[in-house]
Coordinates of C-alpha atoms in Angstrom, one line a residue:
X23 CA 15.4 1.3 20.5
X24 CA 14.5 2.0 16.7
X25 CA 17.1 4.7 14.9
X26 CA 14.8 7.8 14.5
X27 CA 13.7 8.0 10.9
X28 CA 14.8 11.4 9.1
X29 CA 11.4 11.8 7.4
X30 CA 8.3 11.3 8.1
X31 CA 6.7 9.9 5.4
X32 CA 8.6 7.7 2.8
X33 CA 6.3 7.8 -1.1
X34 CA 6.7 4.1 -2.5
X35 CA 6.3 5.0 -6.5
X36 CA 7.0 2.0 -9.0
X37 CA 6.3 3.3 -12.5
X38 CA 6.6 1.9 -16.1
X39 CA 5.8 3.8 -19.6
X40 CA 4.0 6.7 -17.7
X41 CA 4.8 10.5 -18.4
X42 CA 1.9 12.9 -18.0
X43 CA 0.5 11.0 -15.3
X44 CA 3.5 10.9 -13.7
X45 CA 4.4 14.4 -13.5
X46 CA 0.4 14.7 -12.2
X47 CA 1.0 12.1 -9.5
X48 CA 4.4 13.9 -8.0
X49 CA 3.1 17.6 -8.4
X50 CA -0.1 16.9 -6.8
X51 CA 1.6 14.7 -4.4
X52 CA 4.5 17.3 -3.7
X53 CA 2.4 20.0 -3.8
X54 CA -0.2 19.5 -1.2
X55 CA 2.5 18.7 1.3
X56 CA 2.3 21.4 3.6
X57 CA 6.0 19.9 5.0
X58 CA 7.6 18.8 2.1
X59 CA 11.4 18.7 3.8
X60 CA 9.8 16.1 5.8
X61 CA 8.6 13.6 2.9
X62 CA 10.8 11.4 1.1
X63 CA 9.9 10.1 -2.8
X64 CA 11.6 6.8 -4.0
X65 CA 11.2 6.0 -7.7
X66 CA 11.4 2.3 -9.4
X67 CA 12.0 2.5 -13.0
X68 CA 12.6 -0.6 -15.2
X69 CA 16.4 -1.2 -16.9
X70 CA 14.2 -1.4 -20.3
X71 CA 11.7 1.0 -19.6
X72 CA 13.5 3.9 -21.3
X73 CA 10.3 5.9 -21.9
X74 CA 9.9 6.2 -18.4
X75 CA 13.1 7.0 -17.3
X76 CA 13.7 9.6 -20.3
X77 CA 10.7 10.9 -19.4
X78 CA 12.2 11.3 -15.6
X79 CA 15.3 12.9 -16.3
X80 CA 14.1 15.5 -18.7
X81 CA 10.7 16.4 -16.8
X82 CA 10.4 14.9 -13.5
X83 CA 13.8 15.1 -11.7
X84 CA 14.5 19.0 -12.9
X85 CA 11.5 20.0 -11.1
X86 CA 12.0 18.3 -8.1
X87 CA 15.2 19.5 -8.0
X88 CA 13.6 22.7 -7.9
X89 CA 12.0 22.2 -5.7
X90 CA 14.2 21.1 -3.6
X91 CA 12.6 17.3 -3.3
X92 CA 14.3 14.3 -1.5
X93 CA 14.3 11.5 -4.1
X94 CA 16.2 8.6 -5.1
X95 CA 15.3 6.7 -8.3
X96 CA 16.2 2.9 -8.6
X97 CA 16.0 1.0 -12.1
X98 CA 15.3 -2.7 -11.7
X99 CA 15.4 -5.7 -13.9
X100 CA 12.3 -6.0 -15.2
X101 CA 9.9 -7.8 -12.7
X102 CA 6.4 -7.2 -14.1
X103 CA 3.1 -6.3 -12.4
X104 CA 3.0 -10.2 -11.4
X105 CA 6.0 -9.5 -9.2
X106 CA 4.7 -5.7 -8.1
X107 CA 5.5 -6.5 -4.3
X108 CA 9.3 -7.2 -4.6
X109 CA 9.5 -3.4 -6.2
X110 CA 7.6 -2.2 -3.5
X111 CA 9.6 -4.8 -0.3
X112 CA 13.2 -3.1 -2.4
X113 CA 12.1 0.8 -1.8
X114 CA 10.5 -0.4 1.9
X115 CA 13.5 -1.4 2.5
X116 CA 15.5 1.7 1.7
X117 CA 12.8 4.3 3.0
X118 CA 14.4 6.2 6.1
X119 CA 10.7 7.2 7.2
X120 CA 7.8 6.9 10.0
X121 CA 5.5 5.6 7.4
X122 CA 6.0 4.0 4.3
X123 CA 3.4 5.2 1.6
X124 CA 2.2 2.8 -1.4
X125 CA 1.7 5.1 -3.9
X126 CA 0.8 5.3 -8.1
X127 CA 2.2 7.0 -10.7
X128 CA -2.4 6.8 -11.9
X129 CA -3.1 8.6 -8.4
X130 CA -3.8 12.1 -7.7
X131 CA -3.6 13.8 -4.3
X132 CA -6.5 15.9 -3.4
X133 CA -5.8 16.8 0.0
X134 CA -3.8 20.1 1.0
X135 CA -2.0 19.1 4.2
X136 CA -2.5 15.2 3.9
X137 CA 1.3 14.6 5.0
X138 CA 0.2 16.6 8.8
X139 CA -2.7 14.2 8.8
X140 CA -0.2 11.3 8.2
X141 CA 2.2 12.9 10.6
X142 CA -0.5 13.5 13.2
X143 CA -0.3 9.7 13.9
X144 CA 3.4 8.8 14.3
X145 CA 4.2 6.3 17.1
X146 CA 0.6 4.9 16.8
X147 CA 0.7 0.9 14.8
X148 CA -1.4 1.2 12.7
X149 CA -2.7 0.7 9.4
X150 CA -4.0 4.2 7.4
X151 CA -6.3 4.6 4.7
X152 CA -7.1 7.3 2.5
X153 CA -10.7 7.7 0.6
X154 CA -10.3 6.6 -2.9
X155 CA -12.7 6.2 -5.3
X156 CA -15.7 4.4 -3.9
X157 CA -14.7 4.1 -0.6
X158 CA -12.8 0.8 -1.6
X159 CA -12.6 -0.5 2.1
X160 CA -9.3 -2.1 1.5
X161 CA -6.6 0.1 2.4
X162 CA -5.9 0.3 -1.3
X163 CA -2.9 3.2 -0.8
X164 CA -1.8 1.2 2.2
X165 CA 0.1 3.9 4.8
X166 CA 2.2 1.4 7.1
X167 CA 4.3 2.5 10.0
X168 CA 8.1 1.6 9.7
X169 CA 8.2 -1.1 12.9
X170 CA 5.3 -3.0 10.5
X171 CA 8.4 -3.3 7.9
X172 CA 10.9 -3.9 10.8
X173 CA 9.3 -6.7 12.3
X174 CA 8.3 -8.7 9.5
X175 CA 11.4 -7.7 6.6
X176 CA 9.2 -6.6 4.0
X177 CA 4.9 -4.5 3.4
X178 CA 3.8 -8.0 1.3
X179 CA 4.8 -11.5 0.4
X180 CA 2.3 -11.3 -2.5
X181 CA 1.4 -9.5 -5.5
X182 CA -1.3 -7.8 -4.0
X183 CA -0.2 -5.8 -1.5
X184 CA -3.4 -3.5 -0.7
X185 CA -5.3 -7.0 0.0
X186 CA -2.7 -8.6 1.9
X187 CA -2.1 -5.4 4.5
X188 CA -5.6 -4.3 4.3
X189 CA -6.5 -7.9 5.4
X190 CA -4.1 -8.0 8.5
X191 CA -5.2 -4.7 9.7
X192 CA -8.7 -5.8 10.2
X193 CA -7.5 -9.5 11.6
X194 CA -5.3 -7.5 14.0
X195 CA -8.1 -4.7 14.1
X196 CA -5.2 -2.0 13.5
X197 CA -7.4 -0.5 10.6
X198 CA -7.6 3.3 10.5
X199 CA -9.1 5.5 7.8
X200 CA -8.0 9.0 7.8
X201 CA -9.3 12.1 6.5
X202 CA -7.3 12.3 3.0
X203 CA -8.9 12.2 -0.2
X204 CA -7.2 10.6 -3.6
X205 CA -8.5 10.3 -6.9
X206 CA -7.2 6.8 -8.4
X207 CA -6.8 7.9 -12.3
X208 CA -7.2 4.2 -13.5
X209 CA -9.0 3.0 -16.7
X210 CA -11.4 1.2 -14.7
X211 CA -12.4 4.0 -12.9
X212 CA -12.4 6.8 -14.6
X213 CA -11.3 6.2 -18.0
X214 CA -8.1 7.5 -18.2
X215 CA -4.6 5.5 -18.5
X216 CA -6.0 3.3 -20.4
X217 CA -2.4 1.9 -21.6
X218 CA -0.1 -1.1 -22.0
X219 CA 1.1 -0.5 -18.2
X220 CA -2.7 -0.4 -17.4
X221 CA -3.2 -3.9 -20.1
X222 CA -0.6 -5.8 -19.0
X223 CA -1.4 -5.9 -15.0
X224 CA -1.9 -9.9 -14.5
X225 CA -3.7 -10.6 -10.6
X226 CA -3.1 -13.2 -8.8
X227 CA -6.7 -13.8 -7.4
X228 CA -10.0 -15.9 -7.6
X229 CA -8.5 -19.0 -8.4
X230 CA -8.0 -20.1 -5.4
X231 CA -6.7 -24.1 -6.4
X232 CA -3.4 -22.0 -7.7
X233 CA -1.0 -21.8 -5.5
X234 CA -0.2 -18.3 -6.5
X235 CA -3.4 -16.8 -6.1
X236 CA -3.9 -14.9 -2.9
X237 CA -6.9 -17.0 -1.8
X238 CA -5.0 -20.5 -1.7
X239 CA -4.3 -21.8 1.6
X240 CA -0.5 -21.1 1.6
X241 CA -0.9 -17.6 1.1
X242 CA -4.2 -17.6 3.8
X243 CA -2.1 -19.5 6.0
X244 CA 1.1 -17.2 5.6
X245 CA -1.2 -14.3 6.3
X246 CA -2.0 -15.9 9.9
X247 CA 1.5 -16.6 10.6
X248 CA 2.4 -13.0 10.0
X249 CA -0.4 -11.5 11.9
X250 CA 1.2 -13.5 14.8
X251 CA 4.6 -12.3 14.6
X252 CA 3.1 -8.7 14.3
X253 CA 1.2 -9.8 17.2
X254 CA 4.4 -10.6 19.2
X255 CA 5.6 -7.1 18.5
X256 CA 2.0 -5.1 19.9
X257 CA 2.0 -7.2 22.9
X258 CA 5.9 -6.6 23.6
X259 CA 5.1 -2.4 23.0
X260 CA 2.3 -3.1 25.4
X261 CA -0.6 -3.2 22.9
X262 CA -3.7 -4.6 23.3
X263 CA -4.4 -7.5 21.4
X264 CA -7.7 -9.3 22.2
X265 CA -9.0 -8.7 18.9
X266 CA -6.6 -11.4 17.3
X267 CA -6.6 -13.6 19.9
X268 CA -10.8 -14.1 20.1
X269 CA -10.2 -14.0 15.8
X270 CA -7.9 -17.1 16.9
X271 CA -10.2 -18.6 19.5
X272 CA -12.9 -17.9 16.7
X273 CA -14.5 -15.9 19.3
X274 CA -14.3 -13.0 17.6
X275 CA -15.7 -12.5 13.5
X276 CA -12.5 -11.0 12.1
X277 CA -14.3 -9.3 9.3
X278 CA -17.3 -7.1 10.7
X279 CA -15.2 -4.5 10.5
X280 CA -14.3 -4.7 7.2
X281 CA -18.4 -5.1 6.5
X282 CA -19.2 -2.1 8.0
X283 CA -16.9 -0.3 5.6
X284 CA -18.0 -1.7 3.0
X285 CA -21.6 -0.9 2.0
X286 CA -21.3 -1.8 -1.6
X287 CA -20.1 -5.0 -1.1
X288 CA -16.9 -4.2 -3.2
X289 CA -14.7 -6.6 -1.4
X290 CA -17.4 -10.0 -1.7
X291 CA -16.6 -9.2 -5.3
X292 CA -12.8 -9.3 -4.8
X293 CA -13.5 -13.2 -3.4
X294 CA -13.0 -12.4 0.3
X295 CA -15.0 -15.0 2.1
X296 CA -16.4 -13.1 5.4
X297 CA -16.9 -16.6 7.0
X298 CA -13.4 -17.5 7.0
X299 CA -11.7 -17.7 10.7
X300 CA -8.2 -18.6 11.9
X301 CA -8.1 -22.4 13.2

């Protein structure tokens, strides 16, 4: 039997060179918590980032402490945006949570009680989604129950973690979106944060002939053999899981799912080949 976790919900935050938007992201977060005892916040900082952690000490931590916060801050050698996922496997790893939460130091929490919401759904396996901005139907703040991180030693393998979960929740049809709104402050999106964290965030996707983009067949084929060891798990908890096996049996379209939540086509455009099935 698992060792109960003593919060519920374990904030992943990896940030670099950000201050206002920081102290945005962790007061909105914190703030709209309507059980904040029961949330956990786990920084990674860079060893060379001394903006950031200045920043931290003289603005972020005092409040928290305030507050009253549990946090722990980690600095790392620098790994780079190309490398996000090992930040985010390193605080997985140290979360003593329910659910792990991918979150950015460019998000914004909109949602008074979102942690209840979150809560509301312990002991379930799945996958949660928040809306973000344009419905994204990617889990792009993927919300992953601790046995996900138990059984397979890590959230993602690759840099892009929101594609790589998001994409085993709908083979493994674990996908859930919940009633929590966030506003992603990205450059992209809204125009703000355009900065040299924001310019200097390299992705590994669409080419497909390198071996590091998520697309190649190592990475497709890696995804498969995970989604079978997560498998193993649901069946052994008692867990239905026809879905995967008629994905397997290529019985079963793997992605319709994903389609339906996906009325702008926003994901054809992030290379995600619908016709795709599992040999």
């Amino acid at each position: 039997m698992a060792a109960q976790s003593t919060y519920s919900i374990a904030v992943l935050l990896p940030t670099r060179g950000r201050t206002e938007s920081l102290d945005r992201s962790v007061i909105s977060i914190m703030n709209r918590a309507v059980e904040p005892d029961r949330v956990q916040i786990l920084f990674a900082f860079d060893s060379d980032d001394t903006v950031g952690q200045e920043h931290f000490a003289r603005s972020v931590q005092p409040w928290m402490d305030l507050k009253g916060i549990n946090y722990e801050a980690f600095v790392f050698e620098p790994l780079g945006y190309i490398r996000l996922n090992e930040y985010l496997n390193a605080l997985a790893l140290k979360a003593d949570a329910d659910w792990v939460f991918f979150w950015n130091d460019d998000a914004i929490m909109d949602t008074a009680g979102w942690d209840r919401i979150i809560a509301s759904h312990t002991g379930e396996f799945k996958i949660l989604s928040v809306h973000a901005n344009n419905d994204h139907p990617y889990s792009i703040f993927p919300i992953v129950p601790r046995a996900w991180i138990d059984t397979l030693g890590y959230l993602s393998p690759h840099q892009i973690n929101d594609c790589w979960i998001s994409q085993q929740a709908y083979l493994l049809d674990v996908y859930e979106r919940i009633p929590v709104w966030v506003t992603h402050d990205r450059a992209d999106l809204t125009g703000n944060n355009n900065d040299e964290t924001y310019a200097n965030r390299p992705m590994l996707e669409g080419n497909p002939s390198d071996p590091r983009d998520f697309h190649h067949l190592r990475w497709y084929l890696r995804r498969m053999a995970d989604c079978d060891t997560l498998a193993d798990y649901m069946r052994n908890q008692g867990l239905d899981t026809t879905w995967w096996e008629n994905v397997k049996a290529g019985q079963q379209d793997p992605w319709v799912k994903l389609r339906e939540n996906d009325p702008n086509d926003q994901c054809k455009s992030w290379h995600v080949n619908y016709e795709v099935k599992p040999e």
